[in-house]
Coordinates of C-alpha atoms in Angstrom, one line a residue:
Chain T
M1 CA -32.9 -39.6 -52.8
S2 CA -32.6 -36.0 -53.6
K3 CA -36.0 -34.6 -54.8
L4 CA -37.1 -32.1 -57.5
R5 CA -39.5 -29.6 -55.5
L6 CA -41.5 -27.2 -57.6
K7 CA -43.0 -24.1 -55.7
I8 CA -44.8 -21.5 -57.8
S9 CA -47.8 -18.9 -57.5
M10 CA -50.9 -19.6 -59.3
S11 CA -53.9 -17.6 -59.8
L12 CA -57.5 -18.8 -59.5
D13 CA -57.7 -19.4 -63.4
G14 CA -54.6 -20.9 -63.6
F15 CA -51.9 -18.4 -64.6
V16 CA -48.6 -18.1 -63.4
A17 CA -47.4 -15.2 -65.4
G18 CA -49.8 -12.6 -67.0
P19 CA -49.8 -11.5 -70.7
E20 CA -47.1 -9.3 -72.3
Q21 CA -44.3 -10.2 -70.1
S22 CA -41.2 -8.0 -70.8
V23 CA -38.1 -6.9 -69.4
D24 CA -39.7 -4.1 -67.7
N25 CA -42.7 -6.2 -66.4
P26 CA -41.3 -9.7 -66.1
L27 CA -44.4 -11.2 -64.5
G28 CA -46.7 -9.7 -67.2
I29 CA -49.7 -7.9 -66.8
G30 CA -51.3 -8.2 -63.6
G31 CA -48.8 -11.0 -62.6
M32 CA -47.4 -9.0 -59.4
R33 CA -51.0 -9.9 -57.9
L34 CA -49.9 -13.6 -57.9
H35 CA -46.9 -12.7 -55.2
E36 CA -48.5 -10.0 -53.1
W37 CA -48.9 -12.7 -50.5
V38 CA -45.2 -13.3 -50.0
F39 CA -43.7 -9.8 -49.9
P40 CA -44.7 -8.9 -46.4
L41 CA -43.3 -12.4 -44.9
R42 CA -40.4 -12.3 -42.8
A43 CA -38.9 -15.5 -44.4
W44 CA -39.0 -13.5 -47.9
R45 CA -37.6 -10.4 -46.4
A46 CA -34.7 -12.3 -44.9
M47 CA -34.1 -13.6 -48.3
H48 CA -33.6 -10.4 -49.9
G49 CA -31.4 -9.0 -47.1
M50 CA -34.3 -7.1 -45.4
Q51 CA -35.3 -7.2 -41.6
G52 CA -38.7 -7.6 -39.8
G53 CA -41.8 -9.0 -41.6
E54 CA -45.1 -11.0 -40.8
V55 CA -44.5 -14.2 -39.1
N56 CA -47.9 -16.4 -40.0
E57 CA -48.7 -19.6 -41.5
S58 CA -47.7 -18.7 -44.9
N59 CA -44.0 -17.6 -43.5
A60 CA -44.1 -21.3 -42.1
V61 CA -44.8 -22.5 -45.6
V62 CA -41.9 -20.1 -47.2
E63 CA -39.5 -21.2 -44.8
E64 CA -40.5 -25.0 -45.2
S65 CA -39.6 -24.7 -49.0
L66 CA -36.4 -23.2 -48.4
V67 CA -35.0 -25.9 -46.1
N68 CA -32.5 -28.7 -47.6
I69 CA -32.4 -27.0 -51.0
G70 CA -28.8 -27.4 -52.4
A71 CA -29.4 -26.4 -56.2
T72 CA -32.0 -24.6 -58.1
V73 CA -33.4 -25.2 -61.7
M74 CA -35.1 -22.3 -63.7
G75 CA -36.1 -21.7 -67.5
R76 CA -34.7 -19.0 -69.5
N77 CA -37.8 -16.9 -69.5
M78 CA -37.3 -17.0 -65.8
F79 CA -33.7 -15.9 -65.6
G80 CA -35.0 -13.5 -68.1
G81 CA -33.2 -11.0 -70.4
H82 CA -33.8 -11.4 -74.1
P83 CA -34.6 -14.2 -76.3
G84 CA -32.0 -15.6 -78.7
P85 CA -28.1 -16.1 -78.3
W86 CA -26.6 -14.3 -75.3
D87 CA -25.3 -11.1 -76.4
P88 CA -21.5 -10.6 -74.8
K89 CA -21.7 -6.9 -75.2
K90 CA -24.6 -6.4 -73.0
P91 CA -24.9 -9.5 -70.7
W92 CA -27.9 -10.3 -68.9
N93 CA -27.0 -11.4 -65.3
G94 CA -30.3 -12.2 -64.3
W95 CA -33.0 -10.0 -62.3
W96 CA -31.6 -10.3 -58.8
G97 CA -28.5 -7.9 -58.7
A98 CA -24.8 -8.6 -57.8
N99 CA -26.1 -11.1 -54.6
P100 CA -29.1 -13.0 -55.9
P101 CA -31.0 -14.9 -53.1
F102 CA -30.2 -18.4 -53.9
H103 CA -26.8 -18.8 -52.2
H104 CA -26.3 -22.1 -54.3
P105 CA -25.7 -23.1 -58.0
V106 CA -28.5 -22.2 -60.0
F107 CA -28.9 -24.3 -63.8
V108 CA -30.7 -22.3 -66.3
L109 CA -32.3 -24.3 -69.1
T110 CA -31.6 -22.5 -72.5
H111 CA -30.5 -23.2 -76.2
H112 CA -27.6 -21.2 -76.3
R113 CA -24.3 -21.8 -74.7
R114 CA -22.8 -19.5 -72.1
D115 CA -20.0 -19.6 -69.6
P116 CA -21.2 -20.0 -66.0
L117 CA -21.9 -16.7 -64.2
E118 CA -20.6 -16.6 -61.0
L119 CA -22.1 -13.8 -58.7
E120 CA -21.7 -13.0 -55.2
G121 CA -23.1 -14.8 -52.0
G122 CA -22.3 -18.4 -53.3
T123 CA -24.9 -18.2 -56.6
T124 CA -23.2 -19.2 -59.6
F125 CA -25.7 -19.4 -63.0
Y126 CA -24.9 -22.4 -65.1
F127 CA -26.4 -22.4 -68.5
I128 CA -27.5 -25.9 -69.7
T129 CA -28.0 -26.5 -73.3
D130 CA -28.7 -30.4 -73.4
G131 CA -32.1 -30.5 -71.8
I132 CA -34.0 -31.0 -68.8
E133 CA -32.7 -34.5 -67.4
A134 CA -29.3 -33.2 -67.8
A135 CA -29.9 -30.0 -66.0
L136 CA -31.6 -31.9 -63.4
A137 CA -28.7 -34.6 -63.2
Q138 CA -26.3 -31.5 -63.0
A139 CA -28.2 -30.0 -60.1
R140 CA -28.3 -33.3 -58.4
A141 CA -24.9 -33.5 -58.3
A142 CA -24.3 -30.1 -57.3
A143 CA -27.2 -30.1 -54.5
R144 CA -24.7 -33.0 -52.9
Q145 CA -27.5 -34.9 -51.4
K146 CA -30.0 -32.1 -50.9
D147 CA -33.0 -31.4 -52.9
V148 CA -33.3 -29.4 -56.0
S149 CA -35.7 -26.4 -56.4
L150 CA -37.6 -26.0 -59.6
A151 CA -38.2 -22.3 -59.4
G152 CA -40.2 -21.9 -62.8
G153 CA -41.4 -20.5 -65.0
A154 CA -44.2 -22.0 -66.6
K155 CA -42.5 -23.7 -69.6
A156 CA -40.1 -25.4 -67.3
A157 CA -42.4 -26.4 -65.0
Q158 CA -44.5 -28.1 -67.7
Q159 CA -41.7 -30.1 -68.8
Y160 CA -40.6 -31.5 -65.7
L161 CA -44.4 -32.1 -64.8
K162 CA -45.1 -33.7 -68.1
A163 CA -41.9 -35.9 -67.7
G164 CA -43.1 -37.3 -64.3
L165 CA -39.9 -35.6 -63.0
V166 CA -41.4 -33.5 -60.2
D167 CA -41.4 -35.2 -56.6
E168 CA -43.1 -32.4 -54.6
M169 CA -45.3 -29.5 -55.8
D170 CA -46.2 -26.3 -53.7
I171 CA -48.9 -24.3 -55.4
H172 CA -49.7 -21.0 -53.9
L173 CA -53.2 -20.3 -54.9
A174 CA -53.8 -16.4 -55.1
P175 CA -57.6 -15.9 -55.2
T176 CA -57.5 -13.7 -57.9
L177 CA -58.0 -14.0 -61.8
L178 CA -55.4 -12.9 -64.5
G179 CA -57.5 -14.0 -67.5
D180 CA -54.8 -14.3 -69.6
G181 CA -51.0 -15.2 -69.7
E182 CA -49.1 -18.3 -69.1
R183 CA -50.8 -21.4 -67.3
L184 CA -49.0 -23.8 -65.0
F185 CA -50.9 -26.7 -66.8
E186 CA -50.7 -26.3 -70.3
G187 CA -50.2 -29.2 -72.3
T188 CA -49.4 -31.1 -69.2
G189 CA -52.3 -34.0 -69.7
D190 CA -54.4 -35.3 -67.0
D191 CA -51.7 -37.4 -65.2
L192 CA -50.0 -35.8 -62.3
H193 CA -47.8 -38.8 -62.1
G194 CA -48.5 -39.9 -58.6
L195 CA -48.3 -36.4 -57.1
E196 CA -51.4 -36.4 -54.4
L197 CA -52.6 -33.4 -52.3
M198 CA -50.8 -34.2 -49.1
R199 CA -51.8 -30.8 -47.2
T200 CA -53.7 -27.5 -47.6
I201 CA -53.0 -24.4 -45.7
A202 CA -55.4 -21.7 -45.5
A203 CA -54.3 -18.2 -45.3
A204 CA -56.5 -14.9 -45.8
N205 CA -54.8 -14.2 -49.2
V206 CA -53.5 -17.2 -50.5
T207 CA -54.2 -21.3 -50.4
H208 CA -51.1 -23.4 -50.1
L209 CA -51.6 -26.9 -51.7
K210 CA -49.1 -29.4 -51.2
F211 CA -48.9 -32.2 -53.6
A212 CA -46.1 -35.3 -53.0
R213 CA -45.9 -39.2 -53.6
R214 CA -47.2 -41.0 -50.8
Chain X
M1 CA -81.5 -9.1 -51.0
S2 CA -81.7 -12.8 -52.7
K3 CA -78.3 -13.6 -53.8
L4 CA -77.0 -15.4 -56.5
R5 CA -74.6 -18.5 -55.4
L6 CA -72.7 -20.5 -57.6
K7 CA -71.3 -23.9 -56.4
I8 CA -68.9 -25.6 -58.7
S9 CA -66.4 -28.3 -58.8
M10 CA -63.3 -27.6 -60.4
S11 CA -60.0 -29.3 -61.2
L12 CA -56.4 -28.2 -60.3
D13 CA -56.0 -27.1 -63.9
G14 CA -59.2 -25.2 -63.9
F15 CA -61.9 -27.5 -65.8
V16 CA -65.4 -28.3 -64.4
A17 CA -66.2 -30.9 -67.4
G18 CA -63.9 -33.1 -69.2
P19 CA -63.9 -33.2 -73.2
E20 CA -66.1 -35.1 -75.4
Q21 CA -69.4 -34.5 -73.2
S22 CA -72.3 -36.6 -74.4
V23 CA -75.5 -38.1 -73.3
D24 CA -73.6 -41.3 -72.1
N25 CA -71.0 -39.3 -70.5
P26 CA -72.4 -36.0 -69.2
L27 CA -69.4 -35.0 -67.3
G28 CA -67.1 -35.7 -70.2
I29 CA -63.9 -38.0 -70.0
G30 CA -62.6 -38.0 -66.3
G31 CA -65.1 -35.3 -65.2
M32 CA -66.5 -37.8 -62.7
R33 CA -63.3 -37.3 -60.7
L34 CA -64.0 -33.7 -59.9
H35 CA -67.2 -34.9 -57.9
E36 CA -65.7 -38.0 -56.2
W37 CA -65.2 -36.0 -53.0
V38 CA -69.1 -35.3 -52.8
F39 CA -70.7 -38.9 -53.4
P40 CA -69.9 -40.4 -49.9
L41 CA -71.4 -37.5 -48.2
R42 CA -74.4 -37.4 -45.8
A43 CA -75.8 -34.4 -47.2
W44 CA -75.3 -35.4 -50.7
R45 CA -76.8 -39.2 -50.1
A46 CA -79.7 -37.4 -48.4
M47 CA -80.8 -35.1 -51.2
H48 CA -80.8 -38.2 -53.5
G49 CA -82.8 -40.2 -51.2
M50 CA -80.2 -42.3 -49.7
Q51 CA -79.5 -42.9 -46.1
G52 CA -76.3 -42.7 -44.4
G53 CA -72.9 -41.5 -45.3
E54 CA -69.9 -39.3 -44.0
V55 CA -70.2 -36.4 -41.6
N56 CA -67.2 -34.3 -42.3
E57 CA -65.9 -30.7 -43.0
S58 CA -66.9 -31.3 -46.5
N59 CA -70.8 -32.4 -45.3
A60 CA -70.9 -29.3 -43.6
V61 CA -70.0 -27.3 -46.8
V62 CA -72.5 -29.1 -48.8
E63 CA -75.1 -28.5 -45.9
E64 CA -74.4 -24.8 -45.9
S65 CA -74.6 -24.6 -49.5
L66 CA -78.3 -26.2 -49.7
V67 CA -79.6 -23.6 -46.9
N68 CA -81.9 -20.8 -47.8
I69 CA -82.0 -21.7 -51.6
G70 CA -85.4 -21.2 -53.1
A71 CA -84.7 -21.4 -56.8
T72 CA -82.0 -22.8 -59.3
V73 CA -80.6 -21.3 -62.6
M74 CA -78.8 -23.5 -64.5
G75 CA -77.5 -23.9 -68.6
R76 CA -79.1 -25.8 -71.3
N77 CA -75.9 -28.2 -71.5
M78 CA -76.2 -29.2 -67.7
F79 CA -80.0 -29.9 -68.5
G80 CA -78.6 -32.0 -70.8
G81 CA -80.2 -34.2 -73.6
H82 CA -79.5 -32.7 -77.3
P83 CA -78.8 -29.8 -78.8
G84 CA -81.1 -27.3 -80.6
P85 CA -85.0 -27.5 -80.8
W86 CA -86.8 -29.5 -78.0
D87 CA -88.1 -32.8 -79.8
P88 CA -91.8 -33.4 -78.4
K89 CA -91.5 -36.9 -79.4
K90 CA -88.4 -37.7 -77.5
P91 CA -88.7 -35.2 -74.5
W92 CA -85.6 -35.0 -72.7
N93 CA -86.8 -34.4 -69.1
G94 CA -83.2 -34.0 -67.3
W95 CA -80.7 -36.2 -65.8
W96 CA -82.4 -36.5 -62.5
G97 CA -85.4 -39.0 -62.9
A98 CA -89.1 -38.5 -61.9
N99 CA -88.1 -36.9 -58.5
P100 CA -85.1 -34.5 -59.3
P101 CA -83.0 -33.5 -56.1
F102 CA -84.0 -29.6 -56.3
H103 CA -87.5 -29.4 -54.8
H104 CA -88.2 -26.1 -56.0
P105 CA -88.5 -23.9 -59.4
V106 CA -85.4 -24.4 -61.8
F107 CA -84.8 -22.0 -64.6
V108 CA -82.8 -23.5 -67.4
L109 CA -81.3 -21.2 -70.0
T110 CA -82.2 -22.1 -73.7
H111 CA -82.3 -20.8 -77.1
H112 CA -85.6 -22.8 -77.7
R113 CA -89.0 -22.3 -76.1
R114 CA -90.4 -25.0 -74.2
D115 CA -93.4 -25.5 -72.0
P116 CA -92.7 -25.7 -68.2
L117 CA -92.1 -29.1 -67.0
E118 CA -93.2 -30.3 -63.8
L119 CA -92.1 -33.3 -61.9
E120 CA -92.4 -34.8 -58.4
G121 CA -91.1 -33.3 -55.4
G122 CA -91.9 -29.7 -56.0
T123 CA -89.5 -29.4 -59.0
T124 CA -90.5 -27.6 -62.0
F125 CA -88.3 -26.8 -65.0
Y126 CA -89.1 -23.7 -66.8
F127 CA -87.1 -23.0 -69.9
I128 CA -86.1 -19.1 -70.5
T129 CA -85.1 -17.8 -73.8
D130 CA -84.5 -14.2 -73.2
G131 CA -81.3 -14.2 -71.4
I132 CA -79.4 -14.6 -68.0
E133 CA -80.8 -11.2 -66.3
A134 CA -84.7 -12.3 -67.2
A135 CA -83.7 -15.9 -66.0
L136 CA -82.2 -14.3 -62.7
A137 CA -84.9 -12.0 -62.4
Q138 CA -87.6 -15.2 -62.7
A139 CA -85.9 -17.0 -60.4
R140 CA -85.5 -14.3 -57.7
A141 CA -89.3 -14.0 -57.9
A142 CA -89.9 -17.6 -57.5
A143 CA -87.4 -17.9 -54.6
R144 CA -89.7 -15.6 -52.6
Q145 CA -86.8 -13.6 -50.4
K146 CA -84.5 -16.9 -50.5
D147 CA -81.4 -17.1 -52.5
V148 CA -80.9 -18.3 -56.2
S149 CA -78.5 -21.5 -56.8
L150 CA -76.4 -21.2 -60.1
A151 CA -75.8 -24.9 -60.5
G152 CA -73.5 -24.6 -63.7
G153 CA -72.6 -25.6 -66.4
A154 CA -69.4 -23.5 -67.4
K155 CA -70.7 -21.6 -69.7
A156 CA -73.9 -20.2 -67.9
A157 CA -71.4 -19.7 -64.7
Q158 CA -69.0 -17.8 -67.4
Q159 CA -72.1 -15.5 -68.6
Y160 CA -73.2 -14.6 -64.7
L161 CA -69.4 -14.2 -63.4
K162 CA -68.6 -11.8 -67.0
A163 CA -71.9 -9.8 -66.2
G164 CA -70.9 -9.5 -62.3
L165 CA -74.1 -10.9 -61.2
V166 CA -72.6 -13.8 -59.0
D167 CA -73.2 -12.8 -55.3
E168 CA -71.2 -15.7 -53.8
M169 CA -69.2 -18.3 -55.4
D170 CA -68.0 -22.1 -53.8
I171 CA -65.5 -23.7 -55.6
H172 CA -64.5 -27.2 -54.9
L173 CA -61.0 -27.6 -55.9
A174 CA -60.4 -31.3 -56.7
P175 CA -56.7 -32.2 -56.5
T176 CA -56.6 -33.9 -60.1
L177 CA -55.9 -32.8 -63.7
L178 CA -58.4 -33.1 -66.5
G179 CA -56.1 -31.8 -69.2
D180 CA -59.0 -31.0 -71.4
G181 CA -62.4 -29.9 -71.4
E182 CA -64.4 -26.8 -70.2
R183 CA -62.9 -24.6 -67.9
L184 CA -64.7 -22.4 -65.5
F185 CA -62.8 -19.4 -66.1
E186 CA -62.6 -18.8 -69.7
G187 CA -63.4 -15.3 -71.2
T188 CA -64.1 -14.3 -67.9
G189 CA -61.2 -11.8 -67.8
D190 CA -59.3 -10.5 -65.0
D191 CA -62.0 -9.1 -62.6
L192 CA -64.1 -11.0 -60.1
H193 CA -66.5 -8.0 -59.7
G194 CA -65.7 -7.6 -56.0
L195 CA -65.9 -11.2 -55.0
E196 CA -63.2 -12.3 -52.5
L197 CA -61.6 -15.2 -50.9
M198 CA -63.7 -15.4 -47.4
R199 CA -62.9 -18.8 -46.3
T200 CA -60.8 -21.8 -47.2
I201 CA -61.8 -25.2 -45.7
A202 CA -59.0 -28.3 -46.4
A203 CA -60.2 -31.7 -46.5
A204 CA -58.3 -34.4 -47.6
N205 CA -59.4 -35.0 -51.0
V206 CA -60.8 -31.6 -52.0
T207 CA -60.3 -27.7 -50.9
H208 CA -63.4 -25.6 -50.6
L209 CA -62.9 -22.0 -51.6
K210 CA -65.5 -19.6 -50.6
F211 CA -65.8 -16.3 -52.5
A212 CA -68.2 -13.5 -51.5
R213 CA -68.3 -9.4 -51.4
R214 CA -67.4 -8.1 -48.4

């Protein structure tokens, strides 16, 4: 069975993005601090076309998270740009440039119809307007037996968590406070839907918590 | 220099107590789940006059947290009982019975004057009405060069964190959601005042995060 695998970086105070997210500052104020652990890693650099990088326990976690992924689901806010209907005169094509680091189909949750956007390297963005379950079903079909990555942001993750549809959850806990922004666990209740802590990997600047069903 | 050392159990969604705390349910709904990891441990059982118990990595963390503590500071809510002025007809003497597990002076933050309460085993509760810095100064004097334990609850911890007065912070992260209640990091801003992650110890049912200044 194809799994839905959430991976997300979270601050010690539970935020996955800082306040005042914008096109100029998509992670919100301080949000970059959640991700500092990942940038030096060889696996992350390779995803973004760069050579070299650190090979350590965190690198192994990132490599593992990339294995057997056939499609990605993300929220509109993570895809970015502007709220409301898509503007054909100023098309927003994501944060990732002409050759995004996915290299597989990506399903974007949105309220506004838009034709698929095919970019280089095997990444095509599909815009799904009929809800999280439809998006997941289409992503699973596109993944052809492989797993589906749930890339965020907060609201997309919350919806899938609340519906009990997340099969694995990698939380990269950054030892920092943001103080404000978007919390991962907001309105998600007190039910992890059977997800249990399966593994903790301690690095100097991040703690990797892996949840799954037994 | 005598350090102020906070130790507290926190859920994955950041709560240190559940909702609807009361005399009957001092930890709030679901709050007991934050502490399940500690009850089987030999160190915890010994503190409460019981023999036996598990000896594992978590036990070592608890033992370490008890070393070199000469006094404790806690909030009124953690001491418990009723809000408002103390009722001499129905004296609330804490949750811990005639022989509390502290065995040293305990300073309780409160807005309401009360004479010291001397119980068995070396535990005397002092009720401090002139603020967190005064309570810490008195606790440090009483600790005689040893460190001071900050036992909680949430509001007391928040005040000391926000003032930058916490020198060490042991967060015992329970892999569970409470969904509601009292967050540790609420109104504490985005500043850890120099506290950095120094050590992570992974157990099956809890992750111990130790913060301190370098």
